mmCIF file of C-alpha atoms in Angstrom:
data_model
loop_
_atom_site.group_PDB
_atom_site.id
_atom_site.type_symbol
_atom_site.label_atom_id
_atom_site.label_comp_id
_atom_site.label_asym_id
_atom_site.label_seq_id
_atom_site.Cartn_x
_atom_site.Cartn_y
_atom_site.Cartn_z
ATOM 1 C CA MET A 1 106.297 88.167 103.716
ATOM 2 C CA ASP A 2 106.387 88.912 100.019
ATOM 3 C CA LEU A 3 103.532 90.493 98.149
ATOM 4 C CA PRO A 4 102.485 88.837 94.883
ATOM 5 C CA ALA A 5 105.074 89.582 92.209
ATOM 6 C CA HIS A 6 102.471 90.722 89.678
ATOM 7 C CA LEU A 7 100.399 92.800 92.077
ATOM 8 C CA PRO A 8 99.274 95.974 90.227
ATOM 9 C CA LEU A 9 100.951 99.010 91.788
ATOM 10 C CA PRO A 10 100.293 101.497 93.189
ATOM 11 C CA LEU A 11 97.504 99.909 95.181
ATOM 12 C CA GLU A 12 94.012 101.342 94.963
ATOM 13 C CA ARG A 13 93.274 100.375 98.580
ATOM 14 C CA GLY A 14 95.586 98.895 101.181
ATOM 15 C CA ALA A 15 93.422 96.897 103.608
ATOM 16 C CA PRO A 16 93.820 93.482 101.919
ATOM 17 C CA TRP A 17 97.583 93.728 102.408
ATOM 18 C CA TRP A 18 97.799 94.698 106.080
ATOM 19 C CA TYR A 19 99.169 92.132 108.469
ATOM 20 C CA TRP A 20 99.244 91.911 112.241
ATOM 21 C CA LEU A 21 102.351 90.033 113.289
ATOM 22 C CA ALA A 22 104.389 92.676 115.071
ATOM 23 C CA GLY A 23 103.080 92.397 118.612
ATOM 24 C CA ARG A 24 102.809 96.181 119.036
ATOM 25 C CA PRO A 25 100.637 98.778 117.298
ATOM 26 C CA ALA A 26 103.653 100.976 116.538
ATOM 27 C CA LEU A 27 105.352 98.172 114.614
ATOM 28 C CA ASP A 28 102.178 97.017 112.892
ATOM 29 C CA PHE A 29 102.017 100.665 111.801
ATOM 30 C CA THR A 30 105.537 100.663 110.347
ATOM 31 C CA ASN A 31 104.610 97.481 108.499
ATOM 32 C CA THR A 32 101.935 99.346 106.538
ATOM 33 C CA LEU A 33 104.761 100.219 104.159
ATOM 34 C CA ARG A 34 105.322 96.757 102.708
ATOM 35 C CA GLU A 35 108.516 95.466 101.097
ATOM 36 C CA ARG A 36 110.784 98.174 102.476
ATOM 37 C CA TRP A 37 113.678 96.161 101.051
ATOM 38 C CA ASN A 38 112.335 96.254 97.483
ATOM 39 C CA ARG A 39 109.221 97.919 96.047
ATOM 40 C CA ARG A 40 108.183 99.957 99.110
ATOM 41 C CA VAL A 41 104.466 99.363 98.668
ATOM 42 C CA GLU A 42 102.213 101.896 100.386
ATOM 43 C CA THR A 43 99.134 100.358 102.012
ATOM 44 C CA LEU A 44 97.873 103.543 103.653
ATOM 45 C CA VAL A 45 96.747 104.677 100.248
ATOM 46 C CA CYS A 46 94.038 107.123 101.282
ATOM 47 C CA GLY A 47 92.398 108.639 104.318
ATOM 48 C CA GLU A 48 89.828 105.864 104.425
ATOM 49 C CA ASP A 49 92.648 103.333 104.716
ATOM 50 C CA LEU A 50 94.139 105.116 107.715
ATOM 51 C CA GLY A 51 90.768 105.400 109.433
ATOM 52 C CA GLU A 52 90.009 101.724 108.906
ATOM 53 C CA TRP A 53 93.518 100.726 109.996
ATOM 54 C CA LEU A 54 93.166 102.594 113.305
ATOM 55 C CA VAL A 55 89.976 100.639 114.015
ATOM 56 C CA ALA A 56 91.496 97.314 112.910
ATOM 57 C CA ALA A 57 94.446 98.007 115.222
ATOM 58 C CA GLU A 58 91.928 98.461 118.065
ATOM 59 C CA LEU A 59 93.074 102.012 118.712
ATOM 60 C CA LEU A 60 89.710 103.604 117.889
ATOM 61 C CA PRO A 61 86.162 102.263 118.280
ATOM 62 C CA ALA A 62 84.812 103.722 115.038
ATOM 63 C CA THR A 63 86.262 104.769 111.702
ATOM 64 C CA PRO A 64 87.128 108.484 111.815
ATOM 65 C CA ALA A 65 87.187 111.004 109.013
ATOM 66 C CA VAL A 66 90.762 111.509 107.817
ATOM 67 C CA THR A 67 91.899 114.528 105.829
ATOM 68 C CA ASP A 68 94.804 114.460 103.405
ATOM 69 C CA ASP A 69 96.842 116.486 105.897
ATOM 70 C CA VAL A 70 96.280 113.924 108.659
ATOM 71 C CA LEU A 71 97.148 111.077 106.273
ATOM 72 C CA GLU A 72 100.439 112.765 105.425
ATOM 73 C CA ARG A 73 101.034 113.417 109.116
ATOM 74 C CA ALA A 74 100.479 109.713 109.809
ATOM 75 C CA ARG A 75 102.955 108.655 107.140
ATOM 76 C CA THR A 76 105.509 111.093 108.554
ATOM 77 C CA LEU A 77 105.025 109.626 112.033
ATOM 78 C CA ARG A 78 105.329 106.101 110.648
ATOM 79 C CA GLU A 79 108.660 106.823 108.979
ATOM 80 C CA ALA A 80 109.955 108.604 112.077
ATOM 81 C CA ILE A 81 109.129 105.505 114.126
ATOM 82 C CA ASP A 82 110.834 103.304 111.562
ATOM 83 C CA ALA A 83 113.959 105.467 111.667
ATOM 84 C CA GLY A 84 114.054 104.725 115.385
ATOM 85 C CA VAL A 85 113.587 101.028 114.655
ATOM 86 C CA VAL A 86 116.482 101.003 112.192
ATOM 87 C CA ALA A 87 118.720 102.827 114.667
ATOM 88 C CA SER A 88 117.770 100.434 117.470
ATOM 89 C CA LEU A 89 118.523 97.411 115.290
ATOM 90 C CA ALA A 90 121.974 98.882 114.660
ATOM 91 C CA GLY A 91 122.561 99.372 118.386
ATOM 92 C CA GLN A 92 122.363 103.154 118.072
ATOM 93 C CA PRO A 93 120.291 105.682 120.015
ATOM 94 C CA VAL A 94 116.864 106.619 118.735
ATOM 95 C CA PRO A 95 117.406 109.685 116.492
ATOM 96 C CA ASP A 96 116.465 113.113 117.778
ATOM 97 C CA ALA A 97 114.150 113.552 114.776
ATOM 98 C CA THR A 98 112.199 110.484 115.882
ATOM 99 C CA LEU A 99 111.864 111.801 119.421
ATOM 100 C CA ILE A 100 110.667 115.165 118.103
ATOM 101 C CA ALA A 101 108.030 113.459 115.943
ATOM 102 C CA LEU A 102 106.822 111.366 118.885
ATOM 103 C CA ALA A 103 106.737 114.374 121.202
ATOM 104 C CA ARG A 104 104.648 116.274 118.664
ATOM 105 C CA GLU A 105 101.933 113.597 118.615
ATOM 106 C CA LEU A 106 102.154 112.338 122.199
ATOM 107 C CA PRO A 107 99.874 114.996 123.770
ATOM 108 C CA HIS A 108 97.017 113.774 121.565
ATOM 109 C CA ALA A 109 97.099 110.339 123.219
ATOM 110 C CA THR A 110 95.294 111.749 126.262
ATOM 111 C CA ARG A 111 91.540 112.248 126.141
ATOM 112 C CA PRO A 112 90.175 115.320 127.934
ATOM 113 C CA GLU A 113 88.075 114.955 131.054
ATOM 114 C CA THR A 114 84.596 116.348 131.371
ATOM 115 C CA LEU A 115 81.719 116.308 133.844
ATOM 116 C CA THR A 116 78.501 114.370 133.525
ATOM 117 C CA ARG A 117 75.458 114.088 135.718
ATOM 118 C CA THR A 118 74.715 110.599 137.026
ATOM 119 C CA GLU A 119 71.290 108.955 137.165
ATOM 120 C CA ASP A 120 70.959 109.719 140.874
ATOM 121 C CA GLY A 121 71.664 113.407 140.320
ATOM 122 C CA GLY A 122 75.314 113.322 141.281
ATOM 123 C CA VAL A 123 78.290 114.407 139.225
ATOM 124 C CA ALA A 124 81.030 112.235 137.752
ATOM 125 C CA VAL A 125 84.247 112.951 135.913
ATOM 126 C CA VAL A 126 84.437 111.014 132.646
ATOM 127 C CA LEU A 127 86.673 110.938 129.614
ATOM 128 C CA ALA A 128 85.350 113.012 126.742
ATOM 129 C CA GLU A 129 85.480 111.883 123.153
ATOM 130 C CA PRO A 130 88.551 113.282 121.365
ATOM 131 C CA ALA A 131 87.833 116.277 119.147
ATOM 132 C CA ALA A 132 89.903 114.749 116.336
ATOM 133 C CA PRO A 133 89.732 110.942 116.643
ATOM 134 C CA ALA A 134 92.266 110.202 113.894
ATOM 135 C CA VAL A 135 94.805 112.504 115.523
ATOM 136 C CA HIS A 136 94.065 110.824 118.859
ATOM 137 C CA GLY A 137 94.940 107.528 117.158
ATOM 138 C CA LEU A 138 98.283 108.956 116.070
ATOM 139 C CA GLY A 139 98.904 110.031 119.644
ATOM 140 C CA LEU A 140 98.287 106.481 120.847
ATOM 141 C CA LEU A 141 100.752 105.187 118.257
ATOM 142 C CA ALA A 142 103.336 107.720 119.397
ATOM 143 C CA ARG A 143 102.870 106.630 123.014
ATOM 144 C CA ASP A 144 103.243 102.960 122.096
ATOM 145 C CA ALA A 145 106.390 103.737 120.116
ATOM 146 C CA ALA A 146 107.869 105.708 123.017
ATOM 147 C CA GLU A 147 107.219 102.804 125.386
ATOM 148 C CA MET A 148 108.636 100.361 122.846
ATOM 149 C CA PHE A 149 111.902 102.265 122.503
ATOM 150 C CA GLY A 150 112.307 101.855 126.246
ATOM 151 C CA ALA A 151 112.762 98.139 125.509
ATOM 152 C CA ALA A 152 114.571 98.548 122.200
ATOM 153 C CA GLU A 153 116.535 95.325 122.662
ATOM 154 C CA ARG A 154 113.309 93.469 121.824
ATOM 155 C CA ILE A 155 112.818 95.113 118.434
ATOM 156 C CA ARG A 156 113.460 92.801 115.488
ATOM 157 C CA VAL A 157 113.275 92.665 111.710
ATOM 158 C CA CYS A 158 112.374 89.376 110.037
ATOM 159 C CA ALA A 159 115.455 87.292 109.233
ATOM 160 C CA SER A 160 114.170 86.478 105.744
ATOM 161 C CA ASP A 161 116.080 88.115 102.889
ATOM 162 C CA THR A 162 112.777 88.897 101.197
ATOM 163 C CA CYS A 163 110.867 90.351 104.132
ATOM 164 C CA SER A 164 111.136 93.679 105.907
ATOM 165 C CA ALA A 165 108.531 93.075 108.606
ATOM 166 C CA ARG A 166 109.322 94.606 111.975
ATOM 167 C CA PHE A 167 108.174 92.899 115.164
ATOM 168 C CA PHE A 168 108.568 93.011 118.938
ATOM 169 C CA ASP A 169 110.087 89.850 120.372
ATOM 170 C CA ARG A 170 108.108 88.834 123.450
ATOM 171 C CA SER A 171 109.559 85.322 123.618
ATOM 172 C CA PRO A 172 111.133 84.466 127.008
ATOM 173 C CA ALA A 173 114.587 83.908 125.516
ATOM 174 C CA ALA A 174 114.272 86.815 123.060
ATOM 175 C CA GLY A 175 115.193 84.426 120.266
ATOM 176 C CA ARG A 176 112.410 84.958 117.742
ATOM 177 C CA ARG A 177 113.770 85.341 114.188
ATOM 178 C CA TRP A 178 110.760 85.367 111.900
ATOM 179 C CA CYS A 179 107.782 87.657 111.523
ATOM 180 C CA SER A 180 105.754 84.446 111.293
ATOM 181 C CA SER A 181 106.912 80.878 111.821
ATOM 182 C CA ARG A 182 104.127 79.719 109.502
ATOM 183 C CA GLY A 183 105.105 82.233 106.832
ATOM 184 C CA CYS A 184 108.729 83.263 106.471
ATOM 185 C CA GLY A 185 109.903 80.619 108.945
ATOM 186 C CA ASN A 186 108.429 77.766 106.927
ATOM 187 C CA VAL A 187 109.658 79.272 103.657
ATOM 188 C CA GLU A 188 113.208 79.388 104.999
ATOM 189 C CA LYS A 189 112.980 75.807 106.275
ATOM 190 C CA ALA A 190 111.862 74.695 102.812
ATOM 191 C CA ARG A 191 114.779 76.567 101.224
ATOM 192 C CA ARG A 192 117.270 74.906 103.549
ATOM 193 C CA HIS A 193 115.747 71.507 102.789
ATOM 194 C CA ARG A 194 116.095 72.073 99.041
ATOM 195 C CA ARG A 195 119.712 73.187 99.472
ATOM 196 C CA ARG A 196 120.537 70.061 101.467
ATOM 197 C CA GLN A 197 118.941 67.888 98.796
ATOM 198 C CA LYS A 198 121.055 69.515 96.096
ATOM 199 C CA GLU A 199 124.213 69.049 98.163
ATOM 200 C CA THR A 200 123.507 65.383 98.879
ATOM 201 C CA PRO A 201 125.180 63.033 96.332
ATOM 202 C CA GLN A 202 122.647 61.016 94.354
#
């Protein structure tokens, strides 16, 4: 879906312009760079944006601190995932560079185990909190992307000429064309209707 034509750029904060139509965290993540076909609008503007996005995506329970280095690392991961998306859409293998980027972050998807004493005095193995929550979030995104590329035939880009949204087609017939039937789908229907009206003799 288009952003407003007169939106002041670059954005000061990105949260108002996130959208959640992709059906997978990895693709919602690639969609944080809006209008890839045109203005390439960054919505992960600052570390606070990334931290809030990871919570909104339900990958983390609380907003983590995010350094500039981790923000840049996240953007690098995002573009590596998108390179795999573009290759998949073209019927090509996921690039080696994408696999390397995923492999670099994948170990952080796993939380370490630790011991705790139970109320009755016993001992239990539990998952510890990650030492670097934001990096753990990137690991979860890498894992989701790796699983997604195992079903690459379901990856789509919106059929609208003015939308670059990526999404994962979970429809039974794998025939979904639009990022949103209420958004781009309805816009395209309206365009076709106007074209037919112009072509119809008065």
